[in-house]
JSON list of C-alpha atoms in Angstrom, two decimals:
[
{"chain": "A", "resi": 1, "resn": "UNK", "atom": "CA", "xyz": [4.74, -5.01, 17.42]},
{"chain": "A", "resi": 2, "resn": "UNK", "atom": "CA", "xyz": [1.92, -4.64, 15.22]},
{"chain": "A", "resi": 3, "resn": "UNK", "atom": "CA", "xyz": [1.24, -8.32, 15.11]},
{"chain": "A", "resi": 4, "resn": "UNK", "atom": "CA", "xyz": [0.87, -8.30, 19.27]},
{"chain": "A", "resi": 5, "resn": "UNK", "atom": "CA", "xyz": [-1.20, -5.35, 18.47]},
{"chain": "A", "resi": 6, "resn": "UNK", "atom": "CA", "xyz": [-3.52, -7.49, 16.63]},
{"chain": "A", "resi": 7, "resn": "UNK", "atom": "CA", "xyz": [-3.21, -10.24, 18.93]},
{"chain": "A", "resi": 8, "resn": "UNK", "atom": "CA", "xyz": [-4.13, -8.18, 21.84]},
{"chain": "A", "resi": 9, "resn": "UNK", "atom": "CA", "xyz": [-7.25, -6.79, 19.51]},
{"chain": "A", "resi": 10, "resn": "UNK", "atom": "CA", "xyz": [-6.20, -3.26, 19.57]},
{"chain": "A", "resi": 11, "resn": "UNK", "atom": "CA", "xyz": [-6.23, -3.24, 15.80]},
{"chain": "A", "resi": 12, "resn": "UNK", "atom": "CA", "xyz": [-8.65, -5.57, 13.63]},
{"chain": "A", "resi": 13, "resn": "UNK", "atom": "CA", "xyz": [-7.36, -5.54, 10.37]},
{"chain": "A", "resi": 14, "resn": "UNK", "atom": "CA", "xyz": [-9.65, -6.99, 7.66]},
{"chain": "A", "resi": 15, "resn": "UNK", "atom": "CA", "xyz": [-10.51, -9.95, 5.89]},
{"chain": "A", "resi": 16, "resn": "UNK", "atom": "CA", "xyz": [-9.03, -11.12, 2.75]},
{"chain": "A", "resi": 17, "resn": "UNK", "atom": "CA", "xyz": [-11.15, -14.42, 0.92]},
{"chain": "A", "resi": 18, "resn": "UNK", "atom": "CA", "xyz": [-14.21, -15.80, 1.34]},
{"chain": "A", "resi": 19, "resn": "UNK", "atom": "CA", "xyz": [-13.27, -19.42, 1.86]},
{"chain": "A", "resi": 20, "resn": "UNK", "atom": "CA", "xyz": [-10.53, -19.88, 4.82]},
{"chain": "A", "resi": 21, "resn": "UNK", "atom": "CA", "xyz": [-9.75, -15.95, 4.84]},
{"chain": "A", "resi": 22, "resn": "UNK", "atom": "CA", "xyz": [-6.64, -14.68, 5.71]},
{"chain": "A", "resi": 23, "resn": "UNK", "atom": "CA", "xyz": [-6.71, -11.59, 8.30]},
{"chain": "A", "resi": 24, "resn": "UNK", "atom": "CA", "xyz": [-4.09, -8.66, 7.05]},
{"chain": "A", "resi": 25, "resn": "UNK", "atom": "CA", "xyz": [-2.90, -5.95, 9.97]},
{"chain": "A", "resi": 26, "resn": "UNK", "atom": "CA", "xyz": [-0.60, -4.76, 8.49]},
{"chain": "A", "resi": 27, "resn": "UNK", "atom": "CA", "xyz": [1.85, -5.28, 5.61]},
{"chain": "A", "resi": 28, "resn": "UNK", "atom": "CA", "xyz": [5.62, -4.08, 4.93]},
{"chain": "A", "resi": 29, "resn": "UNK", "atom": "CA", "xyz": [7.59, -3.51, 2.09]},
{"chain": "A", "resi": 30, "resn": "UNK", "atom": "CA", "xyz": [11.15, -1.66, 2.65]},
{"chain": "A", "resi": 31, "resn": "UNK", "atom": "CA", "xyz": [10.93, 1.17, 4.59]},
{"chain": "A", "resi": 32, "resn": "UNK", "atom": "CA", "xyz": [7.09, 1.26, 4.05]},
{"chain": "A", "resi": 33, "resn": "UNK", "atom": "CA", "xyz": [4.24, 0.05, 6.43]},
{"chain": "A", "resi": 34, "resn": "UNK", "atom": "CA", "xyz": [0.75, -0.18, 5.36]},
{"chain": "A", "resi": 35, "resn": "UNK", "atom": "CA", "xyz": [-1.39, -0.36, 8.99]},
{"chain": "A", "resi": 36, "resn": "UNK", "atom": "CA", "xyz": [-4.95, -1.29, 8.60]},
{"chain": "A", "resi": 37, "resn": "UNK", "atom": "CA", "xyz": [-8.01, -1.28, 11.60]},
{"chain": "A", "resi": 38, "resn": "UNK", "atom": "CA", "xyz": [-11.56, -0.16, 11.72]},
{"chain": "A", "resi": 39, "resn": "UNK", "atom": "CA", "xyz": [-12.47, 3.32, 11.83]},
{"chain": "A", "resi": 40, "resn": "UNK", "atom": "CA", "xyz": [-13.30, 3.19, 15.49]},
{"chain": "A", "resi": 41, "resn": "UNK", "atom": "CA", "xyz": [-11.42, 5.69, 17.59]},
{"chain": "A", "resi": 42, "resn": "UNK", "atom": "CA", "xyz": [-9.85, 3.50, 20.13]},
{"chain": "A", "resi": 43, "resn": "UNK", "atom": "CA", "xyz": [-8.25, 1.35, 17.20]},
{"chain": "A", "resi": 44, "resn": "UNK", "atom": "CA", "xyz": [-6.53, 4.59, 16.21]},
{"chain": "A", "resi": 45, "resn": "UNK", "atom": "CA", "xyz": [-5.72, 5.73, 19.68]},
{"chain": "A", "resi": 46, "resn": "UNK", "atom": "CA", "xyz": [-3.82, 1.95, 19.69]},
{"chain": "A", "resi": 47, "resn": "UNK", "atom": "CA", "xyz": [-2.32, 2.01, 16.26]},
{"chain": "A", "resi": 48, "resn": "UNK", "atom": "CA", "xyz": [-0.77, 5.12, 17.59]},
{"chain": "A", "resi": 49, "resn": "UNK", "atom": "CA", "xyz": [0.34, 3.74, 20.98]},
{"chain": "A", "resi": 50, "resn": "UNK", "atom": "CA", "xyz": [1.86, 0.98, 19.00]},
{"chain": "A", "resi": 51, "resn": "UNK", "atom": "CA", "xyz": [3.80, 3.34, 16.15]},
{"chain": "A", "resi": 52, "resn": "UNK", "atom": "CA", "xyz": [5.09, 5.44, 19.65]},
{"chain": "A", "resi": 53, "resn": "UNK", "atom": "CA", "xyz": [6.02, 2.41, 21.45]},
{"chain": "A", "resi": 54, "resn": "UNK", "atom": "CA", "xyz": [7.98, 1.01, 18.53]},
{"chain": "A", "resi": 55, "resn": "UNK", "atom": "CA", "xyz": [9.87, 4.68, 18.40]},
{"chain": "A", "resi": 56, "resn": "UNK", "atom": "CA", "xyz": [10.83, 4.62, 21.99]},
{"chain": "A", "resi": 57, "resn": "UNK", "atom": "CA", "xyz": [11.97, 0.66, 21.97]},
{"chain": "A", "resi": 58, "resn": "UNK", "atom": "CA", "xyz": [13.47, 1.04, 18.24]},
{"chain": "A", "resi": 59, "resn": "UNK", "atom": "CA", "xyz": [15.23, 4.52, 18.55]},
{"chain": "A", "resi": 60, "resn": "UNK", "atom": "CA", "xyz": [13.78, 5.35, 15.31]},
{"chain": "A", "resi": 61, "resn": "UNK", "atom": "CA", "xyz": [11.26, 8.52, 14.44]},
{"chain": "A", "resi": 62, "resn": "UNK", "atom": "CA", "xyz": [8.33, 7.78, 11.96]},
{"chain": "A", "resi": 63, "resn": "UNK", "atom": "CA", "xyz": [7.60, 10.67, 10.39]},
{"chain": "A", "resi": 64, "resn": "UNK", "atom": "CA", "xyz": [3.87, 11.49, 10.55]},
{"chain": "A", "resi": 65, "resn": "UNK", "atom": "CA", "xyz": [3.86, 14.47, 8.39]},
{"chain": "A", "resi": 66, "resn": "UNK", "atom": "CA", "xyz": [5.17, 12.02, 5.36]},
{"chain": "A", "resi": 67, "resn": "UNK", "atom": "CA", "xyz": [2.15, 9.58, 6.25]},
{"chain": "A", "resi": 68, "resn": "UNK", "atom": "CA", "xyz": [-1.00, 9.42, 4.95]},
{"chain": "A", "resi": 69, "resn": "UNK", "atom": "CA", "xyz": [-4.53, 8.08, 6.25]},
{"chain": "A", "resi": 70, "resn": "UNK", "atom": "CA", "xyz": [-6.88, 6.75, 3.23]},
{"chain": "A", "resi": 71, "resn": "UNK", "atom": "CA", "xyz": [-10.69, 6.35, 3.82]},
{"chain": "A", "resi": 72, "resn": "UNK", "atom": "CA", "xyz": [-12.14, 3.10, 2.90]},
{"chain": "A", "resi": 73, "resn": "UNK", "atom": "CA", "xyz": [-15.71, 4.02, 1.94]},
{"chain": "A", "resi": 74, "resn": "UNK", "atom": "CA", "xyz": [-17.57, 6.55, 4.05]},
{"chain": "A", "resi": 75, "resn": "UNK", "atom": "CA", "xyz": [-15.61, 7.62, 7.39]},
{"chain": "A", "resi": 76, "resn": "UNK", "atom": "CA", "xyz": [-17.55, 10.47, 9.02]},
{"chain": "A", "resi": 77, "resn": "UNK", "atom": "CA", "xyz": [-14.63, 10.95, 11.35]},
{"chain": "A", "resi": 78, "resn": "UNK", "atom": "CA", "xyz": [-11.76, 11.19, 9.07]},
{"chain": "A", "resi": 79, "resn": "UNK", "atom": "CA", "xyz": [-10.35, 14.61, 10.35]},
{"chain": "A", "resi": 80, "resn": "UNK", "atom": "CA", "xyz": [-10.33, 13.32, 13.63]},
{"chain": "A", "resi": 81, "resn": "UNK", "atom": "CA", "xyz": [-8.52, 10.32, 13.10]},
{"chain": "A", "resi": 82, "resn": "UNK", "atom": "CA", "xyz": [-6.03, 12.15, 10.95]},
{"chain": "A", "resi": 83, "resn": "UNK", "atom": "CA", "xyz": [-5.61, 14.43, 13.87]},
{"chain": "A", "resi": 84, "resn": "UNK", "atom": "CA", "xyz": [-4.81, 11.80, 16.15]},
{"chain": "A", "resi": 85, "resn": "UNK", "atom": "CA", "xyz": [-1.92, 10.13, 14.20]},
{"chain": "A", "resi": 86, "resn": "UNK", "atom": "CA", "xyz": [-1.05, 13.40, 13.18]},
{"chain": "A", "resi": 87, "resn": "UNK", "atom": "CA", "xyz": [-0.88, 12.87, 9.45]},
{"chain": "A", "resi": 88, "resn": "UNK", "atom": "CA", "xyz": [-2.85, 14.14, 6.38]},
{"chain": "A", "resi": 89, "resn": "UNK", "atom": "CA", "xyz": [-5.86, 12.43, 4.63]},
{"chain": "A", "resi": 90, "resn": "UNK", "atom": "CA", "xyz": [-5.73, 10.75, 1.14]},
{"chain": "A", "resi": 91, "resn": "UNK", "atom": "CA", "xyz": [-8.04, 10.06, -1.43]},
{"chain": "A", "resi": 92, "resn": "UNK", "atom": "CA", "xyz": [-8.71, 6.43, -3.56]},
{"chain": "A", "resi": 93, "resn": "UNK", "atom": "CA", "xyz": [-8.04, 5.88, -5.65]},
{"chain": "A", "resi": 94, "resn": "UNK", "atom": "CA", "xyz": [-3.85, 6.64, -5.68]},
{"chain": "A", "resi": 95, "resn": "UNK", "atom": "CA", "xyz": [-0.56, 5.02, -6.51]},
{"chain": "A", "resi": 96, "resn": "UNK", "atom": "CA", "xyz": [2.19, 3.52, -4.59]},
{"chain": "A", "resi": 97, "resn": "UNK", "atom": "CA", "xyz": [5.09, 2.78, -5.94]},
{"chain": "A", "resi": 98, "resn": "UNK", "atom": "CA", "xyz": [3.85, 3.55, -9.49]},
{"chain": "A", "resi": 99, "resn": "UNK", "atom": "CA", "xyz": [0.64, 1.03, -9.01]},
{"chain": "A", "resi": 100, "resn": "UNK", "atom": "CA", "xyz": [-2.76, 1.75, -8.63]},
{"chain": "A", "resi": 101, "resn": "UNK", "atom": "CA", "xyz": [-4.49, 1.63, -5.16]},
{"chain": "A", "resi": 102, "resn": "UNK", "atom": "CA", "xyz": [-8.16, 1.42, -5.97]},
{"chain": "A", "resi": 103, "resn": "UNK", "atom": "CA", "xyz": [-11.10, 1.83, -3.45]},
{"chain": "A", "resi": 104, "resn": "UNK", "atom": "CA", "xyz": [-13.35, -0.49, -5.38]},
{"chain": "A", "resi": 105, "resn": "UNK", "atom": "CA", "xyz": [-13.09, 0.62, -8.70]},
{"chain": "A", "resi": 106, "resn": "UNK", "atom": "CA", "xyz": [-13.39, -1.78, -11.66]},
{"chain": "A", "resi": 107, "resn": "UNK", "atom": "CA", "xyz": [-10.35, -4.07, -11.43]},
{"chain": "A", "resi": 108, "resn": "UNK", "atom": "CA", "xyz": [-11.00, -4.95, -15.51]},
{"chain": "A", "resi": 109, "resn": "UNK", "atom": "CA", "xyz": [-11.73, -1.48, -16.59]},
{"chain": "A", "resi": 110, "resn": "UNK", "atom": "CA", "xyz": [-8.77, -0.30, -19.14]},
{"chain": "A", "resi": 111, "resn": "UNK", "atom": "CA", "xyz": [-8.63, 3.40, -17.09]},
{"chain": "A", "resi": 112, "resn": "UNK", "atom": "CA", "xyz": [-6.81, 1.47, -14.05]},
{"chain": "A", "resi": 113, "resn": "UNK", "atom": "CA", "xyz": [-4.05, 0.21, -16.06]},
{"chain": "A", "resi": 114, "resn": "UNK", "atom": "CA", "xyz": [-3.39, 3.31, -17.47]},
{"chain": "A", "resi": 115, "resn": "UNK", "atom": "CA", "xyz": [-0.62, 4.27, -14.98]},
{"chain": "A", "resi": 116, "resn": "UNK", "atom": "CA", "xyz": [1.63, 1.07, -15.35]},
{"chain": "A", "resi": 117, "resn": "UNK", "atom": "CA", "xyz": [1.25, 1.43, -19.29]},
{"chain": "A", "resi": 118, "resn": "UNK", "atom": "CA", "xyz": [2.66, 4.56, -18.97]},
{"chain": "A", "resi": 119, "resn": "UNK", "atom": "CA", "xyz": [5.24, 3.36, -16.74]},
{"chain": "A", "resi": 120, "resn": "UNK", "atom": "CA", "xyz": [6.21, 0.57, -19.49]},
{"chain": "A", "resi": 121, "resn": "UNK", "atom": "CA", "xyz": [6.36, 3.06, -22.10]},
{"chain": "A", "resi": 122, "resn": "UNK", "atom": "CA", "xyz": [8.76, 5.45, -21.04]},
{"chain": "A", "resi": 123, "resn": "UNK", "atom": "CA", "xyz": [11.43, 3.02, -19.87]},
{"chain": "A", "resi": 124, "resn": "UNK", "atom": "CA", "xyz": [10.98, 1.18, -23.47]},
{"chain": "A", "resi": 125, "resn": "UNK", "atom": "CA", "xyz": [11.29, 4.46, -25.04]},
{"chain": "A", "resi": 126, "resn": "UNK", "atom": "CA", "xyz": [15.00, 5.35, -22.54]},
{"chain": "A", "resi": 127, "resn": "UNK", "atom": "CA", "xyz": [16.09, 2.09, -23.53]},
{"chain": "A", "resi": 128, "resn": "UNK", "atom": "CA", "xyz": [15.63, 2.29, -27.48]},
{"chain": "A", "resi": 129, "resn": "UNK", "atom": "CA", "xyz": [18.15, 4.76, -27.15]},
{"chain": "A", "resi": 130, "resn": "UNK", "atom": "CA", "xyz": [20.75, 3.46, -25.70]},
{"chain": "A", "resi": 131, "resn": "UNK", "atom": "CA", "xyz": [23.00, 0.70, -27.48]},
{"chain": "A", "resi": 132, "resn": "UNK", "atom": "CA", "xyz": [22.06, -2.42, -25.81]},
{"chain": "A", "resi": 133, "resn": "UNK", "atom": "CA", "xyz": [22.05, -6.12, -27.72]},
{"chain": "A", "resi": 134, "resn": "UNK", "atom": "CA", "xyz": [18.55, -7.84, -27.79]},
{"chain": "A", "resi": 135, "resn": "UNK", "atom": "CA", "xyz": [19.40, -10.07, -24.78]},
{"chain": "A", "resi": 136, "resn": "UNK", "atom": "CA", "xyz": [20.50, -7.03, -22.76]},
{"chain": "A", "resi": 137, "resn": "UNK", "atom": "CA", "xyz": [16.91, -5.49, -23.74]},
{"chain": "A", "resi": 138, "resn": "UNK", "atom": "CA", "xyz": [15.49, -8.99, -22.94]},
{"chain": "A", "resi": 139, "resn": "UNK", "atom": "CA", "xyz": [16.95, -8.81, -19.60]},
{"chain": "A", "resi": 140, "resn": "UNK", "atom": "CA", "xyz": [15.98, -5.64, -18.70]},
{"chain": "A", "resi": 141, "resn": "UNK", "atom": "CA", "xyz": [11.93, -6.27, -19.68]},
{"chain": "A", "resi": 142, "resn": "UNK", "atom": "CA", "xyz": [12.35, -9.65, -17.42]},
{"chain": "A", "resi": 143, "resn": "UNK", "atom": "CA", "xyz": [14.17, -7.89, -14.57]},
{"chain": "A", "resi": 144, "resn": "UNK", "atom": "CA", "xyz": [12.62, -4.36, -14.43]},
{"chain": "A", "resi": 145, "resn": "UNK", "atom": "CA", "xyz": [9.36, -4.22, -16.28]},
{"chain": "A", "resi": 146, "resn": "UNK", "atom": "CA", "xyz": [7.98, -7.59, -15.02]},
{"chain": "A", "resi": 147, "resn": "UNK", "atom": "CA", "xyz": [7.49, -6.99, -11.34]},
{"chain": "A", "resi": 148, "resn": "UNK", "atom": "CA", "xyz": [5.60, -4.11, -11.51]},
{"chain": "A", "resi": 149, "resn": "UNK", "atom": "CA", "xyz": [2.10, -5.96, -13.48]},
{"chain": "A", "resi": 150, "resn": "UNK", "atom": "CA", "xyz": [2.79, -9.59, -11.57]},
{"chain": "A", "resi": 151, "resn": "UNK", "atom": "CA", "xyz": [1.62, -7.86, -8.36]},
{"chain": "A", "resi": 152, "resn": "UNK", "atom": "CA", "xyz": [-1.23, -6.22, -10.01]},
{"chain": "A", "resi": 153, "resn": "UNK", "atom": "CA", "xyz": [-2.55, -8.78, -11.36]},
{"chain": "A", "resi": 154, "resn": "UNK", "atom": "CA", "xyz": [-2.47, -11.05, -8.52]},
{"chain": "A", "resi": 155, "resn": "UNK", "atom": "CA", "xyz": [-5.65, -9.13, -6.92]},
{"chain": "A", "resi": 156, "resn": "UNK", "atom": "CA", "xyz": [-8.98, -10.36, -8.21]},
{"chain": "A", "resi": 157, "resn": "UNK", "atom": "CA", "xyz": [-12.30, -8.89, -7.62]},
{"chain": "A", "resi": 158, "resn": "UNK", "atom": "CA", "xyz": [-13.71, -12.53, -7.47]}
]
């Protein structure tokens, strides 16, 4: 739905690249969806006619009141957008899913990583503990702990 949204130029998404740039809408991950359009007030008024249309056809409630709107640089209208989708307004730069969302911020700075280190640490120390052979441990660092950096470091400020 959101993609005919986007095809129908309700929503704009942005640009991602400089040479043959991808255009992102929208992006899903489990029971999560990350929506993204201009700050314009129709683009809200049809992100939210989309999100109400996909209740009635789906059968399934999105809860608003567990959503959150983040500001990308300045929005003068934030309160009023919040208002329309009827959720609360966020702040860069946050986490999701234990990584760090950043609203420009210094991608090499050692402050951002600071979070998933963190992270790292306090599984290591839960599994020093417990009786597990080397390859279990090895296992458990491949499985578990290397996810969470791989996507991280995938975005470049270049």
């Amino acid at each position: 739905m959101l993609d005919k949204a986007k095809q129908m130029q309700w929503i704009s998404g942005f640009d991602v690249g400089r040479k043959n740039s991808v255009n992102i809408s929208h992006l899903l991950y489990a029971y999560d969806t990350l929506s993204f359009c201009g700050v314009d007030r129709n683009q809200v008024l049809y992100l939210n006619l989309t999100l109400l249309i996909f209740e009635a056809l789906s059968c399934l409630y999105i809860n608003m009141l567990k959503s959150v709107i983040y500001p990308v640089n300045e929005v003068h209208n934030m309160e009023e957008l919040a208002g329309i989708l009827g959720c609360t307004i966020g702040t860069l730069p946050t986490t999701y899913k234990g990584l760090p969302l950043r609203g420009g911020g210094k991608f090499k700075s050692e402050a951002i990583w600071n979070g998933v280190t963190e992270k790292f640490e306090k599984r290591l120390a839960s599994w020093q503990l417990q009786y597990i052979s080397m390859g279990g441990k090895l296992t458990l660092i491949n499985s578990v702990l290397d996810s969470n950096p791989t996507y991280y470091v995938t975005i470049s400020d270049e």
